[in-house]
CSV table of C-alpha atoms and ligand atoms in Angstrom, one decimal:
chain,number,residue,atom,x,y,z
J,1,MET,CA,0.0,0.0,0.0
J,2,ALA,CA,1.4,3.4,-0.9
J,3,LEU,CA,2.3,5.7,2.0
J,4,THR,CA,0.1,8.8,2.4
J,5,GLY,CA,1.5,12.3,2.9
J,6,LEU,CA,0.8,12.0,6.6
J,7,ASP,CA,2.6,8.7,6.9
J,8,ILE,CA,5.6,10.2,5.2
J,9,TYR,CA,5.5,13.3,7.4
J,10,LYS,CA,5.8,11.2,10.5
J,11,LEU,CA,9.2,10.0,9.2
J,12,LEU,CA,10.6,13.4,8.4
J,13,PRO,CA,12.6,15.6,10.9
J,14,LYS,CA,9.7,18.1,11.2
J,15,THR,CA,11.9,21.1,11.7
J,16,ASN,CA,10.5,23.0,8.7
J,17,CYS,CA,14.1,24.2,7.9
J,18,LYS,CA,13.3,24.7,4.2
J,19,LYS,CA,16.6,23.2,3.0
J,20,CYS,CA,14.6,21.0,0.6
J,21,GLY,CA,13.1,24.1,-1.0
J,22,ARG,CA,9.7,23.5,0.4
J,23,PRO,CA,8.2,25.8,3.0
J,24,THR,CA,7.4,23.0,5.5
J,25,CYS,CA,8.1,19.3,6.1
J,26,LEU,CA,4.4,18.6,5.4
J,27,ALA,CA,4.6,20.3,2.0
J,28,PHE,CA,7.6,18.1,1.2
J,29,ALA,CA,5.8,15.0,2.5
J,30,MET,CA,2.8,15.7,0.2
J,31,GLN,CA,5.1,16.1,-2.8
J,32,LEU,CA,6.9,12.9,-1.9
J,33,ALA,CA,3.6,11.1,-1.8
J,34,GLN,CA,2.7,12.4,-5.3
J,35,LYS,CA,6.2,11.3,-6.5
J,36,LYS,CA,7.1,14.9,-7.3
J,37,ALA,CA,10.1,14.9,-4.9
J,38,SER,CA,12.9,12.6,-4.0
J,39,VAL,CA,13.9,11.6,-0.5
J,40,GLU,CA,17.4,12.8,-1.2
J,41,GLU,CA,16.3,16.4,-1.3
J,42,CYS,CA,16.0,16.4,2.5
J,43,PRO,CA,19.6,16.5,3.8
J,44,ASP,CA,18.5,15.9,7.5
J,45,ILE,CA,16.5,12.8,7.1
J,46,SER,CA,17.7,9.8,9.2
J,47,GLU,CA,19.0,6.7,7.6
J,48,ALA,CA,16.2,4.6,9.1
J,49,SER,CA,13.6,6.9,7.6
J,50,LYS,CA,15.4,7.0,4.3
J,51,GLN,CA,15.3,3.2,4.1
J,52,ALA,CA,11.6,3.1,5.1
J,53,LEU,CA,10.7,5.7,2.5
J,54,GLY,CA,13.1,4.5,-0.2
J,55,ALA,CA,11.0,1.6,-1.3
J,56,ALA,CA,7.7,3.3,-0.6
J,57,SER,CA,8.7,6.4,-2.6
J,58,ALA,CA,10.1,4.5,-5.6
J,59,PRO,CA,7.9,5.0,-8.7
J,60,PRO,CA,5.0,2.5,-8.7
J,61,ILE,CA,5.7,1.7,-12.3
J,62,LYS,CA,9.3,1.0,-13.1
J,63,LEU,CA,11.0,3.1,-15.8
J,64,VAL,CA,12.3,0.9,-18.6
J,65,THR,CA,14.8,2.1,-21.2
J,66,ILE,CA,15.0,0.3,-24.6
J,67,GLY,CA,17.8,1.2,-27.0
J,68,SER,CA,20.9,3.3,-26.6
J,69,ASN,CA,22.6,6.2,-28.2
J,70,GLY,CA,20.4,7.0,-31.3
J,71,ARG,CA,16.8,6.1,-30.8
J,72,VAL,CA,15.9,5.4,-27.2
J,73,LEU,CA,12.5,4.7,-25.8
J,74,GLN,CA,11.6,5.1,-22.2
J,75,ILE,CA,8.3,3.8,-20.9
J,76,GLY,CA,6.7,3.4,-17.5
J,77,GLU,CA,7.0,5.7,-14.4
J,78,GLU,CA,3.4,6.9,-14.8
J,79,ASN,CA,1.7,8.3,-11.7
J,80,VAL,CA,-2.0,8.7,-12.6
J,81,LEU,CA,-4.9,6.7,-14.0
J,82,PHE,CA,-6.5,9.6,-15.8
J,83,ARG,CA,-4.6,12.3,-17.7
J,84,HIS,CA,-6.5,15.2,-16.2
J,85,GLU,CA,-5.3,14.3,-12.7
J,86,GLU,CA,-1.7,15.3,-13.7
J,87,LYS,CA,-0.4,14.2,-17.1
J,88,PHE,CA,0.9,11.0,-18.7
J,89,TYR,CA,4.7,11.2,-18.9
J,90,HIS,CA,6.0,8.6,-21.3
J,91,PRO,CA,4.1,8.0,-24.5
J,92,PRO,CA,3.7,4.3,-25.4
J,93,GLY,CA,6.2,3.0,-28.0
J,94,ILE,CA,4.7,2.1,-31.4
J,95,ALA,CA,6.4,-0.9,-32.8
J,96,VAL,CA,6.1,-2.6,-36.2
J,97,ALA,CA,6.8,-6.3,-36.6
J,98,ILE,CA,9.0,-7.8,-39.3
J,99,SER,CA,9.5,-11.5,-39.7
J,100,ASP,CA,12.8,-13.4,-40.1
J,101,ASN,CA,10.8,-15.6,-42.6
J,102,LEU,CA,10.8,-13.0,-45.4
J,103,THR,CA,13.0,-13.3,-48.4
J,104,ASP,CA,16.0,-10.9,-48.5
J,105,LYS,CA,14.2,-8.7,-51.0
J,106,GLU,CA,10.9,-8.6,-49.0
J,107,PHE,CA,12.8,-7.9,-45.8
J,108,ASP,CA,14.7,-5.0,-47.3
J,109,SER,CA,11.7,-3.4,-48.8
J,110,ARG,CA,9.6,-3.9,-45.6
J,111,LEU,CA,12.4,-2.4,-43.5
J,112,GLN,CA,12.6,0.6,-45.9
J,113,LYS,CA,8.9,1.2,-45.4
J,114,ILE,CA,9.1,0.9,-41.6
J,115,ASN,CA,12.0,3.3,-41.5
J,116,GLY,CA,9.9,5.8,-43.5
J,117,LEU,CA,7.0,5.8,-40.9
J,118,HIS,CA,7.5,9.4,-39.7
J,119,PHE,CA,5.3,12.4,-40.4
J,120,GLN,CA,4.9,16.0,-39.6
J,121,ARG,CA,1.7,17.0,-37.7
J,122,VAL,CA,1.0,20.4,-36.1
J,123,GLY,CA,4.6,21.3,-36.3
J,124,THR,CA,5.9,18.2,-34.6
J,125,GLU,CA,7.5,15.1,-36.1
J,126,ILE,CA,5.6,12.0,-35.1
J,127,SER,CA,7.0,8.5,-35.8
J,128,ILE,CA,7.1,4.9,-34.8
J,129,ASP,CA,9.7,4.0,-32.2
J,130,LEU,CA,10.6,0.4,-32.5
J,131,VAL,CA,10.9,-2.5,-35.0
J,132,ALA,CA,10.1,-5.9,-33.6
J,133,LEU,CA,11.9,-8.9,-35.2
J,134,THR,CA,9.9,-12.1,-34.9
J,135,ASN,CA,11.5,-15.5,-35.0
J,136,GLN,CA,8.7,-16.9,-37.2
J,137,SER,CA,11.1,-19.3,-38.9
J,138,GLY,CA,11.9,-21.0,-35.6
J,139,ASP,CA,15.4,-21.2,-36.9
J,140,LYS,CA,18.1,-19.5,-34.8
J,141,VAL,CA,20.6,-19.1,-37.7
J,142,LYS,CA,17.9,-17.4,-39.8
J,143,PHE,CA,16.9,-15.2,-36.8
J,144,ALA,CA,20.5,-14.1,-36.3
J,145,GLN,CA,20.9,-13.3,-40.0
J,146,ALA,CA,17.8,-11.2,-40.0
J,147,ALA,CA,19.0,-9.5,-36.8
J,148,GLN,CA,22.3,-8.6,-38.5
J,149,LYS,CA,20.4,-7.0,-41.4
J,150,LEU,CA,18.1,-5.2,-39.0
J,151,ALA,CA,21.0,-3.9,-37.0
J,152,SER,CA,22.7,-2.3,-40.0
J,153,GLY,CA,19.4,-1.3,-41.7
J,154,THR,CA,17.6,0.8,-39.0
J,155,LYS,CA,18.3,3.2,-36.2
J,156,LEU,CA,15.0,2.4,-34.5
J,157,ALA,CA,15.1,0.8,-31.1
J,158,THR,CA,14.5,-3.0,-31.4
J,159,ILE,CA,12.5,-5.8,-29.9
J,160,LEU,CA,13.9,-9.3,-30.5
J,161,ILE,CA,11.1,-11.8,-30.2
J,162,SER,CA,11.6,-15.5,-29.7
J,163,GLU,CA,10.9,-18.1,-27.0
J,164,SER,CA,14.3,-19.7,-27.7
J,165,PRO,CA,17.1,-18.4,-25.5
J,166,GLU,CA,19.5,-19.8,-28.1
J,167,ALA,CA,17.9,-17.8,-30.9
J,168,ILE,CA,17.9,-14.6,-28.8
J,169,GLY,CA,21.5,-15.2,-27.8
J,170,ALA,CA,22.5,-15.6,-31.5
J,171,ALA,CA,20.6,-12.4,-32.5
J,172,LEU,CA,22.1,-10.4,-29.6
J,173,GLU,CA,25.6,-10.8,-31.1
J,174,HIS,CA,24.5,-8.1,-33.6
J,175,PHE,CA,22.8,-5.9,-31.0
J,176,ALA,CA,25.2,-6.0,-28.1
J,177,LYS,CA,25.5,-2.3,-27.7
J,178,ARG,CA,21.9,-1.3,-28.7
J,179,ARG,CA,20.0,-2.6,-25.7
J,180,PRO,CA,17.1,-4.3,-27.4
J,181,LEU,CA,14.0,-5.5,-25.5
J,182,LEU,CA,14.3,-9.3,-25.3
J,183,TYR,CA,10.7,-10.6,-25.6
J,184,GLY,CA,9.5,-14.2,-25.2
J,185,THR,CA,10.1,-15.0,-21.6
J,186,ASN,CA,7.5,-17.3,-19.9
J,187,SER,CA,7.3,-19.6,-17.0
J,188,LYS,CA,9.3,-22.3,-18.8
J,189,ASN,CA,12.3,-20.4,-20.2
J,190,TYR,CA,12.6,-17.5,-17.7
J,191,GLU,CA,15.9,-18.7,-16.2
J,192,PRO,CA,18.1,-18.7,-19.4
J,193,MET,CA,16.3,-15.6,-20.7
J,194,ALA,CA,17.0,-13.7,-17.4
J,195,LYS,CA,20.6,-14.9,-17.6
J,196,LEU,CA,20.9,-13.4,-21.1
J,197,ALA,CA,19.2,-10.2,-20.1
J,198,LYS,CA,21.5,-9.8,-17.1
J,199,GLU,CA,24.7,-10.6,-19.0
J,200,LYS,CA,23.9,-8.2,-21.8
J,201,ASN,CA,22.1,-5.5,-19.6
J,202,CYS,CA,18.9,-5.7,-21.7
J,203,PRO,CA,15.3,-5.2,-20.6
J,204,LEU,CA,13.2,-8.4,-20.7
J,205,GLY,CA,9.7,-8.9,-22.1
J,206,VAL,CA,7.6,-11.4,-20.1
J,207,TYR,CA,4.3,-12.9,-20.9
J,208,ALA,CA,1.6,-15.0,-19.2
J,209,THR,CA,-2.1,-15.8,-19.6
J,210,SER,CA,-3.1,-14.7,-16.2
J,211,LEU,CA,-2.2,-11.8,-14.0
J,212,GLU,CA,-1.4,-14.1,-11.1
J,213,GLU,CA,1.1,-16.1,-13.2
J,214,LEU,CA,2.6,-12.8,-14.5
J,215,ALA,CA,3.1,-11.5,-11.0
J,216,GLU,CA,4.8,-14.7,-9.8
J,217,LEU,CA,7.0,-14.7,-12.9
J,218,THR,CA,8.2,-11.1,-12.4
J,219,GLU,CA,9.1,-11.9,-8.8
J,220,LYS,CA,11.2,-14.9,-9.8
J,221,ILE,CA,13.0,-12.9,-12.5
J,222,LYS,CA,13.7,-10.0,-10.1
J,223,ALA,CA,15.2,-12.5,-7.8
J,224,LEU,CA,17.6,-13.5,-10.6
J,225,GLY,CA,18.8,-9.9,-10.8
J,226,VAL,CA,16.8,-8.5,-13.7
J,227,ASN,CA,14.7,-5.5,-12.8
J,228,GLU,CA,13.8,-3.8,-16.1
J,229,LEU,CA,10.8,-5.8,-17.2
J,230,VAL,CA,8.0,-5.2,-19.7
J,231,ILE,CA,5.0,-7.4,-19.1
J,232,ASP,CA,2.4,-8.8,-21.5
J,233,TYR,CA,-1.0,-10.1,-20.3
J,234,LYS,CA,-2.2,-12.5,-23.0
J,235,GLY,CA,-5.9,-11.9,-22.7
J,236,LYS,CA,-8.7,-13.6,-24.6
J,237,GLY,CA,-9.6,-10.9,-27.1
J,238,PRO,CA,-9.5,-7.0,-27.0
J,239,LYS,CA,-12.0,-6.7,-24.1
J,240,ASP,CA,-10.1,-9.0,-21.9
J,241,VAL,CA,-6.7,-7.4,-22.8
J,242,LEU,CA,-8.1,-3.9,-22.0
J,243,HIS,CA,-9.4,-5.3,-18.7
J,244,GLY,CA,-6.0,-6.8,-17.9
J,245,LEU,CA,-4.1,-3.6,-18.8
J,246,THR,CA,-6.4,-1.5,-16.6
J,247,LYS,CA,-6.0,-4.0,-13.7
J,248,ILE,CA,-2.3,-3.9,-14.0
J,249,ARG,CA,-2.2,0.0,-13.9
J,250,ARG,CA,-4.7,0.1,-11.0
J,251,CYS,CA,-2.8,-2.5,-9.0
J,252,ALA,CA,0.5,-0.7,-9.5
J,253,LEU,CA,-0.9,2.8,-8.7
J,254,LYS,CA,-3.6,2.2,-6.2
J,255,LYS,CA,-2.2,-0.8,-4.3
J,256,ASN,CA,1.5,-0.2,-5.0
J,257,PHE,CA,1.6,-3.9,-6.0
J,258,ARG,CA,5.3,-4.2,-7.1
J,259,PRO,CA,5.0,-7.5,-8.9
J,260,LEU,CA,2.9,-5.8,-11.6
J,261,GLY,CA,4.6,-2.4,-11.3
J,262,PHE,CA,6.1,-2.5,-14.9
J,263,PRO,CA,5.2,-1.1,-18.2
J,264,THR,CA,3.2,-3.3,-20.5
J,265,ILE,CA,3.5,-4.6,-24.1
J,266,THR,CA,0.6,-5.7,-26.3
J,267,PHE,CA,0.5,-7.4,-29.6
J,268,LEU,CA,-2.2,-6.7,-32.2
J,269,GLU,CA,-3.5,-9.9,-33.8
J,270,ASP,CA,-6.4,-8.8,-35.9
J,271,GLU,CA,-6.0,-9.4,-39.6
J,272,ASP,CA,-8.3,-6.5,-40.5
J,273,HIS,CA,-6.1,-3.4,-40.6
J,274,PHE,CA,-8.9,-1.0,-39.5
J,275,GLN,CA,-9.7,-3.2,-36.5
J,276,GLU,CA,-6.1,-3.5,-35.7
J,277,ILE,CA,-5.6,0.3,-35.5
J,278,VAL,CA,-8.8,0.8,-33.6
J,279,GLN,CA,-7.7,-1.8,-31.0
J,280,ALA,CA,-4.2,-0.3,-30.8
J,281,ALA,CA,-5.7,3.1,-30.3
J,282,THR,CA,-7.7,1.7,-27.4
J,283,TYR,CA,-4.6,0.2,-25.8
J,284,VAL,CA,-2.6,3.5,-26.3
J,285,ALA,CA,-5.4,5.2,-24.3
J,286,LYS,CA,-5.4,2.6,-21.6
J,287,TYR,CA,-2.6,1.5,-20.7
J,288,ALA,CA,-0.1,0.0,-23.1
J,289,GLY,CA,3.6,0.8,-22.7
J,290,ILE,CA,4.3,-0.6,-26.2
J,291,VAL,CA,1.9,-1.7,-29.0
J,292,VAL,CA,3.3,-4.0,-31.7
J,293,LEU,CA,1.5,-3.7,-35.1
J,294,LYS,CA,1.5,-6.0,-38.1
J,295,SER,CA,0.5,-3.0,-40.2
J,296,TYR,CA,3.3,-1.0,-41.8
J,297,GLU,CA,1.6,1.2,-44.5
J,298,PRO,CA,1.6,5.0,-43.7
J,299,TRP,CA,-2.2,5.2,-44.0
J,300,GLN,CA,-2.6,2.5,-41.4
J,301,VAL,CA,0.0,3.8,-38.9
J,302,MET,CA,-0.4,7.6,-39.1
J,303,PRO,CA,-3.9,7.6,-37.4
J,304,LEU,CA,-2.5,5.8,-34.5
J,305,LEU,CA,0.5,8.2,-34.1
J,306,THR,CA,-2.1,11.0,-34.2
J,307,VAL,CA,-4.1,9.5,-31.4
J,308,ARG,CA,-1.0,9.0,-29.3
J,309,GLN,CA,0.1,12.6,-30.0
J,310,ASN,CA,-3.2,13.9,-28.8
J,311,ILE,CA,-3.4,11.8,-25.7
J,312,TYR,CA,0.1,12.5,-24.6
J,313,THR,CA,0.0,16.3,-24.7
J,314,ASP,CA,0.0,17.9,-21.3
J,315,PRO,CA,-3.6,19.0,-20.7
J,316,GLN,CA,-2.3,21.9,-18.6
J,317,LYS,CA,0.0,23.2,-21.2
J,318,PRO,CA,-1.5,24.0,-24.6
J,319,VAL,CA,0.8,23.2,-27.6
J,320,GLN,CA,1.9,26.5,-29.0
J,321,VAL,CA,3.7,28.0,-32.0
J,322,GLN,CA,6.0,30.9,-31.7
J,323,PRO,CA,3.9,34.1,-31.9
J,324,LYS,CA,5.2,36.0,-34.9
J,325,LEU,CA,4.5,36.8,-38.6
J,326,TYR,CA,4.6,33.8,-40.8
J,327,GLU,CA,5.0,33.9,-44.6
J,328,VAL,CA,3.2,31.2,-46.5
J,329,GLY,CA,4.4,31.1,-50.1
J,330,GLN,CA,6.2,33.9,-52.1
J,331,VAL,CA,4.5,36.9,-50.4
J,332,THR,CA,4.6,40.4,-51.7
J,333,GLU,CA,3.3,43.8,-50.5
J,334,ASP,CA,0.0,42.9,-52.1
J,335,SER,CA,-0.4,39.6,-50.3
J,336,PRO,CA,-3.4,39.1,-47.9
J,337,ALA,CA,-2.6,39.5,-44.2
J,338,LEU,CA,-4.6,37.6,-41.6
J,339,PHE,CA,-4.3,36.8,-38.0
J,340,THR,CA,-5.0,33.8,-35.9
J,341,THR,CA,-3.8,32.7,-32.4
J,342,ASN,CA,-0.7,30.8,-31.5
J,343,PHE,CA,-2.5,27.7,-30.4
J,344,SER,CA,-0.8,25.0,-32.5
J,345,LEU,CA,-3.9,23.2,-33.7
J,346,THR,CA,-5.5,26.5,-34.8
J,347,TYR,CA,-2.4,27.9,-36.4
J,348,TYR,CA,-1.6,24.7,-38.4
J,349,SER,CA,-5.2,24.4,-39.5
J,350,VAL,CA,-5.1,28.0,-40.9
J,351,GLU,CA,-1.6,27.4,-42.4
J,352,GLY,CA,-2.7,24.2,-44.1
J,353,GLU,CA,-5.8,25.8,-45.7
J,354,VAL,CA,-3.8,28.9,-46.8
J,355,GLU,CA,-1.2,26.5,-48.4
J,356,SER,CA,-3.9,24.6,-50.2
J,357,SER,CA,-5.3,27.9,-51.6
J,358,ARG,CA,-1.9,28.5,-53.2
J,359,ILE,CA,-2.3,32.2,-52.5
J,360,PRO,CA,0.9,33.6,-50.8
J,361,THR,CA,-0.3,35.0,-47.5
J,362,TYR,CA,1.0,36.6,-44.3
J,363,ILE,CA,-0.3,34.9,-41.1
J,364,LEU,CA,0.2,36.7,-37.9
J,365,ALA,CA,0.1,34.3,-35.0
J,366,VAL,CA,-0.9,36.4,-32.0
J,367,ASN,CA,0.2,35.3,-28.6
J,368,THR,CA,-2.8,34.1,-26.7
J,369,GLU,CA,-0.8,31.7,-24.5
J,370,GLY,CA,-1.7,28.8,-26.8
J,371,THR,CA,-5.4,29.1,-26.6
J,372,SER,CA,-7.9,29.0,-29.5
J,373,VAL,CA,-9.6,32.0,-31.0
J,374,LEU,CA,-12.9,31.9,-29.0
J,375,THR,CA,-11.2,30.7,-25.7
J,376,ALA,CA,-8.7,33.6,-26.0
J,377,TYR,CA,-11.4,36.1,-26.8
J,378,SER,CA,-13.7,35.1,-23.9
J,379,GLY,CA,-10.7,35.1,-21.5
J,380,ASP,CA,-9.6,38.6,-22.8
J,381,LYS,CA,-6.4,37.2,-24.1
J,382,LEU,CA,-7.4,38.3,-27.5
J,383,ASN,CA,-8.6,41.9,-28.0
J,384,GLU,CA,-7.9,44.9,-30.3
J,385,LYS,CA,-5.0,46.0,-28.2
J,386,VAL,CA,-3.3,42.5,-28.2
J,387,VAL,CA,-3.7,42.3,-32.0
J,388,ALA,CA,-2.5,45.9,-32.6
J,389,LYS,CA,0.6,45.2,-30.5
J,390,ALA,CA,1.3,42.0,-32.4
J,391,MET,CA,0.9,43.8,-35.7
J,392,SER,CA,3.3,46.5,-34.6
J,393,ALA,CA,5.9,44.0,-33.2
J,394,ALA,CA,5.8,42.1,-36.5
J,395,GLN,CA,6.1,45.5,-38.5
J,396,LEU,CA,3.1,44.4,-40.6
J,397,GLU,CA,2.7,47.9,-41.9
J,398,GLU,CA,6.1,47.7,-43.7
J,399,LYS,CA,5.3,44.3,-45.2
J,400,VAL,CA,2.0,45.1,-47.0
J,401,LYS,CA,0.8,48.3,-48.6
J,402,HIS,CA,-2.9,47.7,-48.6
J,403,LYS,CA,-3.5,48.1,-44.8
J,404,LYS,CA,-6.2,45.5,-44.7
J,405,LEU,CA,-6.3,42.7,-42.1
J,406,VAL,CA,-8.5,39.6,-42.3
J,407,ILE,CA,-9.7,38.5,-38.9
J,408,PRO,CA,-11.3,35.2,-37.9
J,409,GLY,CA,-15.1,35.2,-38.4
J,410,LEU,CA,-15.5,34.0,-34.9
J,411,VAL,CA,-14.4,37.3,-33.5
J,412,ALA,CA,-16.2,39.6,-36.1
J,413,VAL,CA,-17.4,41.5,-33.0
J,414,MET,CA,-13.8,42.9,-32.7
J,415,SER,CA,-13.9,44.7,-36.1
J,416,ALA,CA,-14.9,48.2,-35.1
J,417,LYS,CA,-12.6,48.5,-32.1
J,418,LEU,CA,-9.7,47.0,-34.1
J,419,ARG,CA,-10.3,49.4,-36.9
J,420,GLU,CA,-10.2,52.3,-34.4
J,421,GLU,CA,-7.1,51.0,-32.7
J,422,THR,CA,-5.0,50.3,-35.8
J,423,GLY,CA,-6.5,52.5,-38.5
J,424,TRP,CA,-6.5,49.5,-40.8
J,425,ASP,CA,-9.5,48.2,-42.8
J,426,ILE,CA,-10.8,45.1,-41.1
J,427,LEU,CA,-12.2,42.3,-43.2
J,428,VAL,CA,-14.1,39.5,-41.5
J,429,GLY,CA,-12.9,36.1,-42.7
J,430,PRO,CA,-14.6,32.8,-42.5
J,431,LYS,CA,-15.5,31.2,-39.1
J,432,GLU,CA,-13.7,28.0,-39.9
J,433,ALA,CA,-10.2,27.6,-41.4
J,434,ALA,CA,-11.7,25.3,-44.0
J,435,GLY,CA,-13.4,28.4,-45.5
J,436,LEU,CA,-10.1,30.2,-46.2
J,437,PRO,CA,-9.2,28.9,-49.7
J,438,SER,CA,-12.6,30.0,-51.1
J,439,TYR,CA,-12.5,33.3,-49.1
J,440,LEU,CA,-9.0,34.2,-50.4
J,441,LYS,CA,-9.9,33.3,-54.0
J,442,THR,CA,-13.2,35.2,-54.0
J,443,THR,CA,-13.8,37.7,-51.2
J,444,TRP,CA,-10.2,38.8,-50.8
J,445,ASP,CA,-9.8,39.0,-54.5
J,446,LYS,CA,-12.8,41.3,-54.8
J,447,HIS,CA,-12.5,43.5,-51.7
J,448,GLY,CA,-9.0,43.0,-50.4
J,449,LYS,CA,-6.8,43.3,-53.4
J,450,LYS,CA,-8.7,45.8,-55.5
J,451,ASP,CA,-10.2,48.3,-53.0
R,501,LIG,FE1,11.6,19.3,6.6
R,501,LIG,FE2,13.8,18.1,5.5
R,501,LIG,FE3,12.5,20.0,4.1
R,501,LIG,FE4,13.9,20.7,6.3
R,501,LIG,S1,14.7,19.8,4.4
R,501,LIG,S2,11.8,21.4,5.6
R,501,LIG,S3,13.6,18.9,7.6
R,501,LIG,S4,11.7,18.0,4.8
């Protein structure tokens, strides 16, 4: 059972000396209970208390690192069941499987596709994190050969999947320094697998068909000296898997149940690509540490990466673009000028539509602390003074000669005051970014350019 703030407080010196940077010992205790502080920050704590708190204050879900140098994936160390309670810290890894049973030509072409699974969305690169090599052939020589090709053919972090310790050992010869996840450990092979993981300092993927068996297995493996584990509950279908993933997270966070305090891995088995991605999105939401896909086409993978990007943004910190004047296309002094807010999603929606109109345009991203147009307006973060200040900071007057500004249709009500504040003509644009291409081609063309 996790210690409460008061339990922890009883173990502290209670001098309120502030050396830890907190105003009182109680404040420090509360932060310790929420895993927002470390015992080491109190220099006066006794050894006995440190030991008592050490285990209790360790993260309820172990942090596991896969890969080294180039592409590294860290999963685990989550503190909450629901994102709005705080935030989720480590986005689950998205892995794509590749079989050692493919011909050389098929393997190379599949790997090329897998390496290309990265995209730009709302100003951020989103990509898969891992490639998972499966020992479908059952042959350790073939597996090692495929591992060799994989090691030289990708920078992605790797999962080596086989139930054979010999096959994993042979493949590891090519991955010694890259710290792959070794997956395929069960109640029959855990001893040699743990030995390999310990020798090569690699994390270990463990599976079982019941949570009880899984918990027993992790304890046995920990006793052999391997602590970085990724656990896989093999449920009977998506509903059962989701249930298992939720139970694992609840046991770890609410009961501080250490045998299940590890990040999870889940394999997608559905042959239908749409079903596969829908199920994977469900597991990304609750509570997979890694999902392993069979799909490898961009149209299949990108929706899942988008879901992950949306879930793993900090709800208390809106994603923002730099507030400044952006030039889309080869702008001139006759180009339209419009403003929007610096909320990423809003800005990139506007930019995408302007780009598709093929009309070079200035977009002024006004600083509204990353909030959308209506939210900013209703919170008084967007008003005529804020826009006028942004226009002047961006020296918009020197960029265009027409002195006309297109404003979002949602804040048409600002027109008169903005006109008064800036002396510019204010044109009311469409309410939705999707209306911009036709607005720029028709209304701007008629009223903006020629007036
Ligand atoms: Fe209390 Fe230790 Fe912080 Fe001092 S440093 S206020 S004793 S918790």
